[in-house]
PDB file of N, CA and C in Angstrom:
ATOM      1  N   UNK K   1       5.171 -29.661 -19.367  1.00 76.00           N
ATOM      2  CA  UNK K   1       5.040 -29.548 -18.011  1.00 76.00           C
ATOM      3  C   UNK K   1       5.278 -28.230 -18.122  1.00 76.00           C
ATOM      4  N   UNK K   2       6.573 -27.516 -18.705  1.00 81.00           N
ATOM      5  CA  UNK K   2       6.796 -26.314 -18.671  1.00 81.00           C
ATOM      6  C   UNK K   2       5.379 -25.563 -18.733  1.00 81.00           C
ATOM      7  N   UNK K   3       4.973 -25.651 -19.874  1.00 87.00           N
ATOM      8  CA  UNK K   3       3.820 -24.679 -20.065  1.00 87.00           C
ATOM      9  C   UNK K   3       2.609 -24.961 -19.088  1.00 87.00           C
ATOM     10  N   UNK K   4       2.561 -25.785 -18.612  1.00 84.00           N
ATOM     11  CA  UNK K   4       1.551 -25.987 -17.335  1.00 84.00           C
ATOM     12  C   UNK K   4       1.861 -24.810 -16.051  1.00 84.00           C
ATOM     13  N   UNK K   5       3.529 -24.989 -15.753  1.00 84.00           N
ATOM     14  CA  UNK K   5       3.868 -24.480 -14.842  1.00 84.00           C
ATOM     15  C   UNK K   5       3.644 -22.984 -15.416  1.00 84.00           C
ATOM     16  N   UNK K   6       4.132 -22.408 -16.351  1.00 86.00           N
ATOM     17  CA  UNK K   6       3.888 -20.957 -16.542  1.00 86.00           C
ATOM     18  C   UNK K   6       2.743 -20.395 -16.577  1.00 86.00           C
ATOM     19  N   UNK K   7       1.560 -21.503 -16.411  1.00 89.00           N
ATOM     20  CA  UNK K   7      -0.096 -20.988 -16.939  1.00 89.00           C
ATOM     21  C   UNK K   7       0.004 -20.977 -15.538  1.00 89.00           C
ATOM     22  N   UNK K   8       0.369 -21.804 -14.388  1.00 86.00           N
ATOM     23  CA  UNK K   8      -0.256 -22.017 -13.029  1.00 86.00           C
ATOM     24  C   UNK K   8       0.540 -20.404 -12.479  1.00 86.00           C
ATOM     25  N   UNK K   9       1.789 -20.157 -12.701  1.00 85.00           N
ATOM     26  CA  UNK K   9       2.358 -19.250 -12.095  1.00 85.00           C
ATOM     27  C   UNK K   9       1.738 -17.829 -12.628  1.00 85.00           C
ATOM     28  N   UNK K  10       1.659 -17.778 -13.775  1.00 87.00           N
ATOM     29  CA  UNK K  10       0.603 -16.688 -14.051  1.00 87.00           C
ATOM     30  C   UNK K  10      -0.720 -16.591 -13.536  1.00 87.00           C
ATOM     31  N   UNK K  11      -1.268 -17.826 -13.522  1.00 87.00           N
ATOM     32  CA  UNK K  11      -2.630 -17.594 -12.376  1.00 87.00           C
ATOM     33  C   UNK K  11      -2.746 -17.254 -11.446  1.00 87.00           C
ATOM     34  N   UNK K  12      -1.773 -17.436 -10.739  1.00 84.00           N
ATOM     35  CA  UNK K  12      -1.376 -17.688  -9.050  1.00 84.00           C
ATOM     36  C   UNK K  12      -1.033 -16.024  -8.717  1.00 84.00           C
ATOM     37  N   UNK K  13      -0.427 -15.562  -9.996  1.00 82.00           N
ATOM     38  CA  UNK K  13       0.332 -14.108 -10.369  1.00 82.00           C
ATOM     39  C   UNK K  13       1.843 -14.185  -9.127  1.00 82.00           C
ATOM     40  N   UNK K  14       2.294 -14.983  -9.415  1.00 83.00           N
ATOM     41  CA  UNK K  14       3.748 -15.613  -8.203  1.00 83.00           C
ATOM     42  C   UNK K  14       4.776 -15.495  -9.585  1.00 83.00           C
ATOM     43  N   UNK K  15       5.691 -15.345  -8.834  1.00 84.00           N
ATOM     44  CA  UNK K  15       7.005 -14.780  -9.926  1.00 84.00           C
ATOM     45  C   UNK K  15       6.830 -14.151 -11.399  1.00 84.00           C
ATOM     46  N   UNK K  16       6.068 -12.842 -11.263  1.00 85.00           N
ATOM     47  CA  UNK K  16       5.392 -12.001 -12.216  1.00 85.00           C
ATOM     48  C   UNK K  16       6.681 -11.800 -13.165  1.00 85.00           C
ATOM     49  N   UNK K  17       7.950 -11.575 -12.927  1.00 88.00           N
ATOM     50  CA  UNK K  17       9.191 -10.999 -13.211  1.00 88.00           C
ATOM     51  C   UNK K  17      10.026 -12.192 -13.918  1.00 88.00           C
ATOM     52  N   UNK K  18       9.243 -13.321 -13.796  1.00 86.00           N
ATOM     53  CA  UNK K  18      10.297 -14.705 -14.217  1.00 86.00           C
ATOM     54  C   UNK K  18      11.008 -15.054 -12.709  1.00 86.00           C
ATOM     55  N   UNK K  19      11.729 -16.309 -13.320  1.00 87.00           N
ATOM     56  CA  UNK K  19      12.865 -16.686 -12.192  1.00 87.00           C
ATOM     57  C   UNK K  19      13.969 -17.422 -12.943  1.00 87.00           C
ATOM     58  N   UNK K  20      15.133 -17.277 -12.189  1.00 88.00           N
ATOM     59  CA  UNK K  20      16.312 -18.621 -12.698  1.00 88.00           C
ATOM     60  C   UNK K  20      15.857 -19.737 -12.368  1.00 88.00           C
ATOM     61  N   UNK K  21      16.067 -20.820 -13.089  1.00 88.00           N
ATOM     62  CA  UNK K  21      15.810 -22.014 -12.715  1.00 88.00           C
ATOM     63  C   UNK K  21      17.258 -22.495 -11.795  1.00 88.00           C
ATOM     64  N   UNK K  22      17.033 -22.829 -10.178  1.00 89.00           N
ATOM     65  CA  UNK K  22      18.191 -23.216  -9.557  1.00 89.00           C
ATOM     66  C   UNK K  22      18.520 -25.119  -9.856  1.00 89.00           C
ATOM     67  N   UNK K  23      17.407 -25.433 -10.086  1.00 90.00           N
ATOM     68  CA  UNK K  23      17.507 -27.323  -9.985  1.00 90.00           C
ATOM     69  C   UNK K  23      16.397 -27.661 -10.878  1.00 90.00           C
ATOM     70  N   UNK K  24      16.584 -28.578 -11.476  1.00 88.00           N
ATOM     71  CA  UNK K  24      15.428 -29.793 -12.215  1.00 88.00           C
ATOM     72  C   UNK K  24      15.905 -30.930 -12.473  1.00 88.00           C
ATOM     73  N   UNK K  25      14.722 -31.514 -11.466  1.00 89.00           N
ATOM     74  CA  UNK K  25      14.600 -33.033 -11.450  1.00 89.00           C
ATOM     75  C   UNK K  25      13.588 -33.700 -12.034  1.00 89.00           C
ATOM     76  N   UNK K  26      13.736 -34.747 -12.942  1.00 86.00           N
ATOM     77  CA  UNK K  26      13.045 -35.236 -14.154  1.00 86.00           C
ATOM     78  C   UNK K  26      12.829 -37.099 -13.582  1.00 86.00           C
ATOM     79  N   UNK K  27      11.997 -37.500 -13.182  1.00 85.00           N
ATOM     80  CA  UNK K  27      12.013 -38.643 -13.022  1.00 85.00           C
ATOM     81  C   UNK K  27      10.571 -39.081 -13.522  1.00 85.00           C
ATOM     82  N   UNK K  28      10.119 -40.846 -13.471  1.00 86.00           N
ATOM     83  CA  UNK K  28       9.491 -41.360 -14.120  1.00 86.00           C
ATOM     84  C   UNK K  28       7.839 -40.495 -13.684  1.00 86.00           C
ATOM     85  N   UNK K  29       7.545 -39.647 -14.746  1.00 81.00           N
ATOM     86  CA  UNK K  29       5.890 -39.303 -14.426  1.00 81.00           C
ATOM     87  C   UNK K  29       6.121 -38.047 -13.494  1.00 81.00           C
ATOM     88  N   UNK K  30       7.281 -37.634 -13.282  1.00 83.00           N
ATOM     89  CA  UNK K  30       7.271 -36.583 -12.232  1.00 83.00           C
ATOM     90  C   UNK K  30       8.532 -35.406 -12.688  1.00 83.00           C
ATOM     91  N   UNK K  31       8.061 -34.225 -12.322  1.00 83.00           N
ATOM     92  CA  UNK K  31       9.373 -33.194 -12.718  1.00 83.00           C
ATOM     93  C   UNK K  31       8.803 -32.032 -11.535  1.00 83.00           C
ATOM     94  N   UNK K  32      10.082 -31.814 -11.225  1.00 87.00           N
ATOM     95  CA  UNK K  32      10.319 -30.764 -10.175  1.00 87.00           C
ATOM     96  C   UNK K  32      11.335 -29.592 -10.596  1.00 87.00           C
ATOM     97  N   UNK K  33      10.796 -28.295 -10.494  1.00 87.00           N
ATOM     98  CA  UNK K  33      11.813 -27.477 -11.036  1.00 87.00           C
ATOM     99  C   UNK K  33      11.893 -26.513  -9.474  1.00 87.00           C
ATOM    100  N   UNK K  34      13.188 -25.692  -9.462  1.00 88.00           N
ATOM    101  CA  UNK K  34      13.340 -25.141  -8.305  1.00 88.00           C
ATOM    102  C   UNK K  34      13.905 -24.047  -8.712  1.00 88.00           C
ATOM    103  N   UNK K  35      13.026 -23.071  -8.388  1.00 87.00           N
ATOM    104  CA  UNK K  35      13.739 -21.627  -9.215  1.00 87.00           C
ATOM    105  C   UNK K  35      13.760 -20.232  -7.694  1.00 87.00           C
ATOM    106  N   UNK K  36      14.242 -19.315  -8.343  1.00 86.00           N
ATOM    107  CA  UNK K  36      13.674 -17.874  -7.154  1.00 86.00           C
ATOM    108  C   UNK K  36      13.348 -16.972  -7.867  1.00 86.00           C
ATOM    109  N   UNK K  37      12.018 -16.390  -7.277  1.00 86.00           N
ATOM    110  CA  UNK K  37      11.748 -14.989  -8.248  1.00 86.00           C
ATOM    111  C   UNK K  37      12.730 -13.903  -8.277  1.00 86.00           C
ATOM    112  N   UNK K  38      12.541 -13.417  -9.274  1.00 88.00           N
ATOM    113  CA  UNK K  38      13.453 -12.230  -9.536  1.00 88.00           C
ATOM    114  C   UNK K  38      13.161 -10.964  -9.053  1.00 88.00           C
ATOM    115  N   UNK K  39      11.446 -10.939  -8.818  1.00 86.00           N
ATOM    116  CA  UNK K  39      11.003  -9.744  -7.703  1.00 86.00           C
ATOM    117  C   UNK K  39      11.102  -9.767  -6.198  1.00 86.00           C
ATOM    118  N   UNK K  40      11.373  -8.964  -5.419  1.00 85.00           N
ATOM    119  CA  UNK K  40      10.955  -8.982  -4.392  1.00 85.00           C
ATOM    120  C   UNK K  40       9.370  -9.367  -3.497  1.00 85.00           C
ATOM    121  N   UNK K  41       9.010 -10.039  -2.781  1.00 83.00           N
ATOM    122  CA  UNK K  41       7.941 -10.208  -2.362  1.00 83.00           C
ATOM    123  C   UNK K  41       6.846  -8.839  -1.949  1.00 83.00           C
ATOM    124  N   UNK K  42       5.721  -8.485  -2.587  1.00 84.00           N
ATOM    125  CA  UNK K  42       5.487  -7.558  -2.225  1.00 84.00           C
ATOM    126  C   UNK K  42       4.289  -7.630  -1.031  1.00 84.00           C
ATOM    127  N   UNK K  43       3.477  -6.825  -0.142  1.00 86.00           N
ATOM    128  CA  UNK K  43       2.770  -7.095   1.066  1.00 86.00           C
ATOM    129  C   UNK K  43       1.614  -7.580   0.381  1.00 86.00           C
ATOM    130  N   UNK K  44       0.791  -7.675  -0.588  1.00 85.00           N
ATOM    131  CA  UNK K  44      -0.126  -8.763  -1.127  1.00 85.00           C
ATOM    132  C   UNK K  44       0.698  -9.843  -1.047  1.00 85.00           C
ATOM    133  N   UNK K  45       1.710 -10.296  -1.346  1.00 83.00           N
ATOM    134  CA  UNK K  45       2.479 -11.309  -1.582  1.00 83.00           C
ATOM    135  C   UNK K  45       2.234 -12.182  -0.271  1.00 83.00           C
ATOM    136  N   UNK K  46       2.768 -11.582   0.814  1.00 82.00           N
ATOM    137  CA  UNK K  46       3.427 -11.897   1.801  1.00 82.00           C
ATOM    138  C   UNK K  46       2.065 -12.680   2.624  1.00 82.00           C
ATOM    139  N   UNK K  47       0.562 -11.804   2.350  1.00 84.00           N
ATOM    140  CA  UNK K  47      -0.823 -12.124   2.942  1.00 84.00           C
ATOM    141  C   UNK K  47      -0.961 -13.595   2.204  1.00 84.00           C
ATOM    142  N   UNK K  48      -1.317 -13.566   0.641  1.00 81.00           N
ATOM    143  CA  UNK K  48      -1.586 -14.617   0.073  1.00 81.00           C
ATOM    144  C   UNK K  48      -0.324 -15.613   0.458  1.00 81.00           C
ATOM    145  N   UNK K  49       0.641 -15.593   0.152  1.00 79.00           N
ATOM    146  CA  UNK K  49       1.747 -16.880   0.243  1.00 79.00           C
ATOM    147  C   UNK K  49       2.510 -16.957   1.418  1.00 79.00           C
ATOM    148  N   UNK K  50       1.967 -17.453   2.499  1.00 76.00           N
ATOM    149  CA  UNK K  50       2.318 -17.322   4.060  1.00 76.00           C
ATOM    150  C   UNK K  50       3.434 -18.462   3.883  1.00 76.00           C
ATOM    151  N   UNK K  51       4.541 -18.253   4.894  1.00 70.00           N
ATOM    152  CA  UNK K  51       5.066 -19.527   5.292  1.00 70.00           C
ATOM    153  C   UNK K  51       4.682 -20.376   6.800  1.00 70.00           C
ATOM    154  N   UNK K  52       3.772 -20.783   6.281  1.00 65.00           N
ATOM    155  CA  UNK K  52       3.218 -20.989   7.857  1.00 65.00           C
ATOM    156  C   UNK K  52       4.153 -22.070   8.860  1.00 65.00           C
ATOM    157  N   UNK K  53       5.370 -22.336   8.306  1.00 58.00           N
ATOM    158  CA  UNK K  53       6.150 -23.016   9.208  1.00 58.00           C
ATOM    159  C   UNK K  53       7.239 -21.986  10.124  1.00 58.00           C
ATOM    160  N   UNK K  54       7.157 -21.023   9.529  1.00 54.00           N
ATOM    161  CA  UNK K  54       8.299 -19.874  10.014  1.00 54.00           C
ATOM    162  C   UNK K  54       7.415 -18.944  11.044  1.00 54.00           C
ATOM    163  N   UNK K  55       7.796 -18.827  12.449  1.00 49.00           N
ATOM    164  CA  UNK K  55       7.224 -17.922  12.836  1.00 49.00           C
ATOM    165  C   UNK K  55       8.012 -16.369  13.262  1.00 49.00           C
ATOM    166  N   UNK K  56       9.282 -16.557  12.382  1.00 52.00           N
ATOM    167  CA  UNK K  56      10.270 -15.441  12.364  1.00 52.00           C
ATOM    168  C   UNK K  56      10.083 -14.960  11.430  1.00 52.00           C
ATOM    169  N   UNK K  57       9.913 -13.466  11.576  1.00 51.00           N
ATOM    170  CA  UNK K  57       9.698 -12.306  10.333  1.00 51.00           C
ATOM    171  C   UNK K  57      10.901 -12.265   9.467  1.00 51.00           C
ATOM    172  N   UNK K  58      10.779 -12.160   8.259  1.00 53.00           N
ATOM    173  CA  UNK K  58      12.104 -12.153   7.191  1.00 53.00           C
ATOM    174  C   UNK K  58      12.701 -11.140   7.938  1.00 53.00           C
ATOM    175  N   UNK K  59      14.197 -11.212   7.652  1.00 50.00           N
ATOM    176  CA  UNK K  59      15.167 -10.294   7.362  1.00 50.00           C
ATOM    177  C   UNK K  59      14.824  -9.024   6.939  1.00 50.00           C
ATOM    178  N   UNK K  60      14.070  -9.061   5.693  1.00 50.00           N
ATOM    179  CA  UNK K  60      13.380  -8.013   4.795  1.00 50.00           C
ATOM    180  C   UNK K  60      12.712  -7.331   5.647  1.00 50.00           C
ATOM    181  N   UNK K  61      11.620  -8.117   6.320  1.00 50.00           N
ATOM    182  CA  UNK K  61      10.505  -7.929   6.883  1.00 50.00           C
ATOM    183  C   UNK K  61      11.175  -6.698   8.269  1.00 50.00           C
ATOM    184  N   UNK K  62      11.762  -7.533   8.960  1.00 52.00           N
ATOM    185  CA  UNK K  62      12.556  -6.591   9.984  1.00 52.00           C
ATOM    186  C   UNK K  62      13.395  -5.248   9.824  1.00 52.00           C
ATOM    187  N   UNK K  63      14.105  -5.129   8.201  1.00 50.00           N
ATOM    188  CA  UNK K  63      14.376  -4.181   7.966  1.00 50.00           C
ATOM    189  C   UNK K  63      13.449  -3.244   7.588  1.00 50.00           C
ATOM    190  N   UNK K  64      12.558  -3.465   6.978  1.00 50.00           N
ATOM    191  CA  UNK K  64      11.061  -2.490   6.582  1.00 50.00           C
ATOM    192  C   UNK K  64      10.575  -2.064   7.666  1.00 50.00           C
ATOM    193  N   UNK K  65      10.602  -2.872   8.700  1.00 48.00           N
ATOM    194  CA  UNK K  65       9.570  -2.047  10.661  1.00 48.00           C
ATOM    195  C   UNK K  65      11.119  -1.522  10.705  1.00 48.00           C
ATOM    196  N   UNK K  66      12.055  -1.478  10.919  1.00 50.00           N
ATOM    197  CA  UNK K  66      13.550  -0.475  11.446  1.00 50.00           C
ATOM    198  C   UNK K  66      13.148   0.717  10.669  1.00 50.00           C
ATOM    199  N   UNK K  67      13.217   0.336   9.249  1.00 50.00           N
ATOM    200  CA  UNK K  67      13.016   1.764   8.558  1.00 50.00           C
ATOM    201  C   UNK K  67      11.796   2.604   8.553  1.00 50.00           C
ATOM    202  N   UNK K  68      10.805   2.042   8.857  1.00 48.00           N
ATOM    203  CA  UNK K  68       9.696   2.729   8.908  1.00 48.00           C
ATOM    204  C   UNK K  68       9.293   3.387  10.634  1.00 48.00           C
ATOM    205  N   UNK K  69       9.729   2.638  11.368  1.00 43.00           N
ATOM    206  CA  UNK K  69       9.771   3.506  12.866  1.00 43.00           C
ATOM    207  C   UNK K  69      11.195   4.748  13.426  1.00 43.00           C
TER     208      UNK K  69
END
């Protein structure tokens, strides 16, 4: 399963610099791994991996907006 996860992340170009594993749950026929990407999201990442549940801009986005204004 870890090989499949690594292949999927590489295919999606997600967590390109790797990730520290925060949690791993293994159950009968099911495995969940939670991690946090080491690199920050690029503008392309924000477009490709939107958080549709949140209408609030992230703190990073707010900072970048303030910095460029």
